Amino acid sequence: FFSDPEKSPVDLSELSMVEHCCGHPPGPSNNGSLAYRLEDYLLSASCLMELNAFAQQNAYKFEDVGPCSPRHDHPHDWYDIFQEYENMMRKRTDEFLHREGVTAEQAVEECFRKRNEGNSQFQYFEYLAAAVDYVRFHALMLDFKEGRRNLAQWWTCLQLQED
């Protein structure tokens, strides 16, 4: 759904919300865990708006890479964009991680562990996971590009948490 803004702009406000916002039940229940606190922190309006703006600005630049696709390599500009994303998320989460006394990798690992224990409602931590792993970041940008993720109506995500 994302396209080069100079070629054919897309009104992202018209895109329907995708599974990760509307298709899942409200976020995890407050069990006091680091995973819950991180999910709650990442589900702030300002964070969702910043993620949406970043995706709108960059997702259209990414392509699938592999034996069945026309592109077989990752251009250096994609890694530069990954570093921008990493810096954006670092600025956003440094205070939280410092207060918790953990690294981003430790927080992400805890969230994956909780989700693997059957807490499938943990989802938003994947945005932080993409900041510490280029492969996850590339997949995230493709999800935005193809419409599998969409934060254009970020307030809808917040409403799910309040219901």
PDB file of N, CA and C in Angstrom, residues 54-55 58-66 69 71-79 81-83 85-86 126-127 129-146 148-149:
ATOM      1  N   PHE A  54       7.302   7.269  10.405  1.00  0.00           N
ATOM      2  CA  PHE A  54       8.512   6.623   9.902  1.00  0.00           C
ATOM      3  C   PHE A  54       8.162   5.641   8.786  1.00  0.00           C
ATOM      4  N   ALA A  55       7.131   4.827   9.011  1.00  0.00           N
ATOM      5  CA  ALA A  55       6.724   3.838   8.009  1.00  0.00           C
ATOM      6  C   ALA A  55       6.251   4.526   6.727  1.00  0.00           C
ATOM      7  N   ASN A  58       9.278   5.677   4.787  1.00  0.00           N
ATOM      8  CA  ASN A  58      10.326   4.750   4.358  1.00  0.00           C
ATOM      9  C   ASN A  58       9.886   3.395   3.808  1.00  0.00           C
ATOM     10  N   ALA A  59       8.739   2.892   4.186  1.00  0.00           N
ATOM     11  CA  ALA A  59       8.379   1.509   3.839  1.00  0.00           C
ATOM     12  C   ALA A  59       8.344   1.253   2.335  1.00  0.00           C
ATOM     13  N   TYR A  60       7.911   2.226   1.560  1.00  0.00           N
ATOM     14  CA  TYR A  60       7.793   2.018   0.112  1.00  0.00           C
ATOM     15  C   TYR A  60       9.149   1.726  -0.534  1.00  0.00           C
ATOM     16  N   LYS A  61      10.241   2.036   0.128  1.00  0.00           N
ATOM     17  CA  LYS A  61      11.585   1.856  -0.431  1.00  0.00           C
ATOM     18  C   LYS A  61      12.053   0.404  -0.375  1.00  0.00           C
ATOM     19  N   PHE A  62      11.399  -0.416   0.437  1.00  0.00           N
ATOM     20  CA  PHE A  62      11.859  -1.786   0.667  1.00  0.00           C
ATOM     21  C   PHE A  62      11.204  -2.761  -0.294  1.00  0.00           C
ATOM     22  N   GLU A  63      11.954  -3.813  -0.611  1.00  0.00           N
ATOM     23  CA  GLU A  63      11.470  -4.875  -1.485  1.00  0.00           C
ATOM     24  C   GLU A  63      11.816  -6.210  -0.867  1.00  0.00           C
ATOM     25  N   ASP A  64      11.090  -7.233  -1.285  1.00  0.00           N
ATOM     26  CA  ASP A  64      11.398  -8.583  -0.850  1.00  0.00           C
ATOM     27  C   ASP A  64      12.729  -8.993  -1.471  1.00  0.00           C
ATOM     28  N   VAL A  65      13.498  -9.769  -0.741  1.00  0.00           N
ATOM     29  CA  VAL A  65      14.807 -10.218  -1.210  1.00  0.00           C
ATOM     30  C   VAL A  65      14.846 -11.736  -1.089  1.00  0.00           C
ATOM     31  N   GLY A  66      15.300 -12.384  -2.136  1.00  0.00           N
ATOM     32  CA  GLY A  66      15.406 -13.828  -2.064  1.00  0.00           C
ATOM     33  C   GLY A  66      15.436 -14.467  -3.430  1.00  0.00           C
ATOM     34  N   SER A  69      12.522 -13.630  -5.824  1.00  0.00           N
ATOM     35  CA  SER A  69      12.218 -12.225  -6.097  1.00  0.00           C
ATOM     36  C   SER A  69      13.292 -11.628  -6.996  1.00  0.00           C
ATOM     37  N   ARG A  71      15.035  -9.012  -6.664  1.00  0.00           N
ATOM     38  CA  ARG A  71      16.186  -8.463  -5.930  1.00  0.00           C
ATOM     39  C   ARG A  71      16.819  -9.568  -5.091  1.00  0.00           C
ATOM     40  N   HIS A  72      18.153  -9.635  -5.133  1.00  0.00           N
ATOM     41  CA  HIS A  72      18.862 -10.674  -4.388  1.00  0.00           C
ATOM     42  C   HIS A  72      19.787 -10.115  -3.316  1.00  0.00           C
ATOM     43  N   ASP A  73      19.762  -8.794  -3.132  1.00  0.00           N
ATOM     44  CA  ASP A  73      20.650  -8.196  -2.135  1.00  0.00           C
ATOM     45  C   ASP A  73      19.917  -7.075  -1.394  1.00  0.00           C
ATOM     46  N   HIS A  74      20.500  -6.654  -0.283  1.00  0.00           N
ATOM     47  CA  HIS A  74      19.965  -5.550   0.511  1.00  0.00           C
ATOM     48  C   HIS A  74      20.845  -4.334   0.262  1.00  0.00           C
ATOM     49  N   PRO A  75      20.305  -3.297  -0.373  1.00  0.00           N
ATOM     50  CA  PRO A  75      21.117  -2.098  -0.620  1.00  0.00           C
ATOM     51  C   PRO A  75      21.538  -1.430   0.690  1.00  0.00           C
ATOM     52  N   HIS A  76      22.638  -0.716   0.639  1.00  0.00           N
ATOM     53  CA  HIS A  76      23.144  -0.038   1.831  1.00  0.00           C
ATOM     54  C   HIS A  76      22.152   0.989   2.367  1.00  0.00           C
ATOM     55  N   ASP A  77      21.343   1.607   1.483  1.00  0.00           N
ATOM     56  CA  ASP A  77      20.392   2.623   1.975  1.00  0.00           C
ATOM     57  C   ASP A  77      19.391   2.000   2.945  1.00  0.00           C
ATOM     58  N   TRP A  78      19.042   0.734   2.743  1.00  0.00           N
ATOM     59  CA  TRP A  78      18.109   0.092   3.662  1.00  0.00           C
ATOM     60  C   TRP A  78      18.721  -0.007   5.049  1.00  0.00           C
ATOM     61  N   TYR A  79      20.008  -0.328   5.094  1.00  0.00           N
ATOM     62  CA  TYR A  79      20.667  -0.418   6.403  1.00  0.00           C
ATOM     63  C   TYR A  79      20.760   0.963   7.044  1.00  0.00           C
ATOM     64  N   ILE A  81      18.538   3.284   6.710  1.00  0.00           N
ATOM     65  CA  ILE A  81      17.193   3.525   7.235  1.00  0.00           C
ATOM     66  C   ILE A  81      16.999   2.738   8.531  1.00  0.00           C
ATOM     67  N   PHE A  82      17.509   1.513   8.576  1.00  0.00           N
ATOM     68  CA  PHE A  82      17.463   0.712   9.801  1.00  0.00           C
ATOM     69  C   PHE A  82      18.158   1.454  10.940  1.00  0.00           C
ATOM     70  N   GLN A  83      19.301   2.039  10.671  1.00  0.00           N
ATOM     71  CA  GLN A  83      20.024   2.777  11.716  1.00  0.00           C
ATOM     72  C   GLN A  83      19.223   3.999  12.182  1.00  0.00           C
ATOM     73  N   TYR A  85      15.967   4.113  12.242  1.00  0.00           N
ATOM     74  CA  TYR A  85      14.914   3.513  13.058  1.00  0.00           C
ATOM     75  C   TYR A  85      15.457   3.133  14.431  1.00  0.00           C
ATOM     76  N   GLU A  86      16.637   2.532  14.435  1.00  0.00           N
ATOM     77  CA  GLU A  86      17.275   2.137  15.686  1.00  0.00           C
ATOM     78  C   GLU A  86      17.478   3.360  16.583  1.00  0.00           C
ATOM     79  N   GLU A 126       7.292  -5.890  19.209  1.00  0.00           N
ATOM     80  CA  GLU A 126       7.957  -6.229  17.954  1.00  0.00           C
ATOM     81  C   GLU A 126       8.563  -4.994  17.293  1.00  0.00           C
ATOM     82  N   TYR A 127       8.020  -3.814  17.596  1.00  0.00           N
ATOM     83  CA  TYR A 127       8.615  -2.585  17.066  1.00  0.00           C
ATOM     84  C   TYR A 127       9.987  -2.349  17.676  1.00  0.00           C
ATOM     85  N   ALA A 129      11.834  -4.903  18.887  1.00  0.00           N
ATOM     86  CA  ALA A 129      12.619  -6.024  18.355  1.00  0.00           C
ATOM     87  C   ALA A 129      13.217  -5.671  16.999  1.00  0.00           C
ATOM     88  N   ALA A 130      12.460  -4.925  16.182  1.00  0.00           N
ATOM     89  CA  ALA A 130      12.941  -4.522  14.858  1.00  0.00           C
ATOM     90  C   ALA A 130      14.093  -3.527  14.955  1.00  0.00           C
ATOM     91  N   ALA A 131      14.233  -2.866  16.089  1.00  0.00           N
ATOM     92  CA  ALA A 131      15.320  -1.907  16.264  1.00  0.00           C
ATOM     93  C   ALA A 131      16.628  -2.582  16.660  1.00  0.00           C
ATOM     94  N   VAL A 132      16.559  -3.838  17.058  1.00  0.00           N
ATOM     95  CA  VAL A 132      17.786  -4.542  17.454  1.00  0.00           C
ATOM     96  C   VAL A 132      18.149  -5.669  16.497  1.00  0.00           C
ATOM     97  N   ASP A 133      17.370  -5.828  15.416  1.00  0.00           N
ATOM     98  CA  ASP A 133      17.611  -6.923  14.481  1.00  0.00           C
ATOM     99  C   ASP A 133      17.200  -6.483  13.071  1.00  0.00           C
ATOM    100  N   TYR A 134      18.177  -6.351  12.182  1.00  0.00           N
ATOM    101  CA  TYR A 134      17.898  -5.863  10.828  1.00  0.00           C
ATOM    102  C   TYR A 134      16.902  -6.750  10.080  1.00  0.00           C
ATOM    103  N   VAL A 135      16.988  -8.056  10.238  1.00  0.00           N
ATOM    104  CA  VAL A 135      16.077  -8.965   9.529  1.00  0.00           C
ATOM    105  C   VAL A 135      14.634  -8.693   9.950  1.00  0.00           C
ATOM    106  N   ARG A 136      14.408  -8.501  11.244  1.00  0.00           N
ATOM    107  CA  ARG A 136      13.055  -8.172  11.733  1.00  0.00           C
ATOM    108  C   ARG A 136      12.615  -6.808  11.204  1.00  0.00           C
ATOM    109  N   PHE A 137      13.551  -5.849  11.152  1.00  0.00           N
ATOM    110  CA  PHE A 137      13.238  -4.519  10.650  1.00  0.00           C
ATOM    111  C   PHE A 137      12.799  -4.596   9.185  1.00  0.00           C
ATOM    112  N   HIS A 138      13.546  -5.329   8.376  1.00  0.00           N
ATOM    113  CA  HIS A 138      13.215  -5.482   6.961  1.00  0.00           C
ATOM    114  C   HIS A 138      11.814  -6.075   6.818  1.00  0.00           C
ATOM    115  N   ALA A 139      11.518  -7.112   7.591  1.00  0.00           N
ATOM    116  CA  ALA A 139      10.192  -7.738   7.548  1.00  0.00           C
ATOM    117  C   ALA A 139       9.105  -6.748   7.984  1.00  0.00           C
ATOM    118  N   LEU A 140       9.402  -5.933   8.988  1.00  0.00           N
ATOM    119  CA  LEU A 140       8.445  -4.932   9.453  1.00  0.00           C
ATOM    120  C   LEU A 140       8.140  -3.914   8.359  1.00  0.00           C
ATOM    121  N   MET A 141       9.178  -3.441   7.670  1.00  0.00           N
ATOM    122  CA  MET A 141       8.963  -2.472   6.594  1.00  0.00           C
ATOM    123  C   MET A 141       8.140  -3.095   5.465  1.00  0.00           C
ATOM    124  N   LEU A 142       8.389  -4.364   5.150  1.00  0.00           N
ATOM    125  CA  LEU A 142       7.587  -5.037   4.126  1.00  0.00           C
ATOM    126  C   LEU A 142       6.136  -5.184   4.583  1.00  0.00           C
ATOM    127  N   ASP A 143       5.934  -5.460   5.871  1.00  0.00           N
ATOM    128  CA  ASP A 143       4.568  -5.544   6.401  1.00  0.00           C
ATOM    129  C   ASP A 143       3.838  -4.219   6.230  1.00  0.00           C
ATOM    130  N   PHE A 144       4.513  -3.115   6.511  1.00  0.00           N
ATOM    131  CA  PHE A 144       3.890  -1.807   6.310  1.00  0.00           C
ATOM    132  C   PHE A 144       3.629  -1.555   4.824  1.00  0.00           C
ATOM    133  N   LYS A 145       4.602  -1.867   4.009  1.00  0.00           N
ATOM    134  CA  LYS A 145       4.465  -1.628   2.568  1.00  0.00           C
ATOM    135  C   LYS A 145       3.289  -2.405   1.994  1.00  0.00           C
ATOM    136  N   GLU A 146       3.138  -3.650   2.396  1.00  0.00           N
ATOM    137  CA  GLU A 146       2.096  -4.519   1.848  1.00  0.00           C
ATOM    138  C   GLU A 146       0.755  -4.376   2.560  1.00  0.00           C
ATOM    139  N   ARG A 148       0.027  -5.172   5.714  1.00  0.00           N
ATOM    140  CA  ARG A 148      -0.209  -6.116   6.809  1.00  0.00           C
ATOM    141  C   ARG A 148      -0.118  -5.418   8.159  1.00  0.00           C
ATOM    142  N   ARG A 149       0.529  -4.273   8.182  1.00  0.00           N
ATOM    143  CA  ARG A 149       0.576  -3.399   9.363  1.00  0.00           C
ATOM    144  C   ARG A 149       0.176  -2.018   8.900  1.00  0.00           C
TER     145      ARG A 149
END
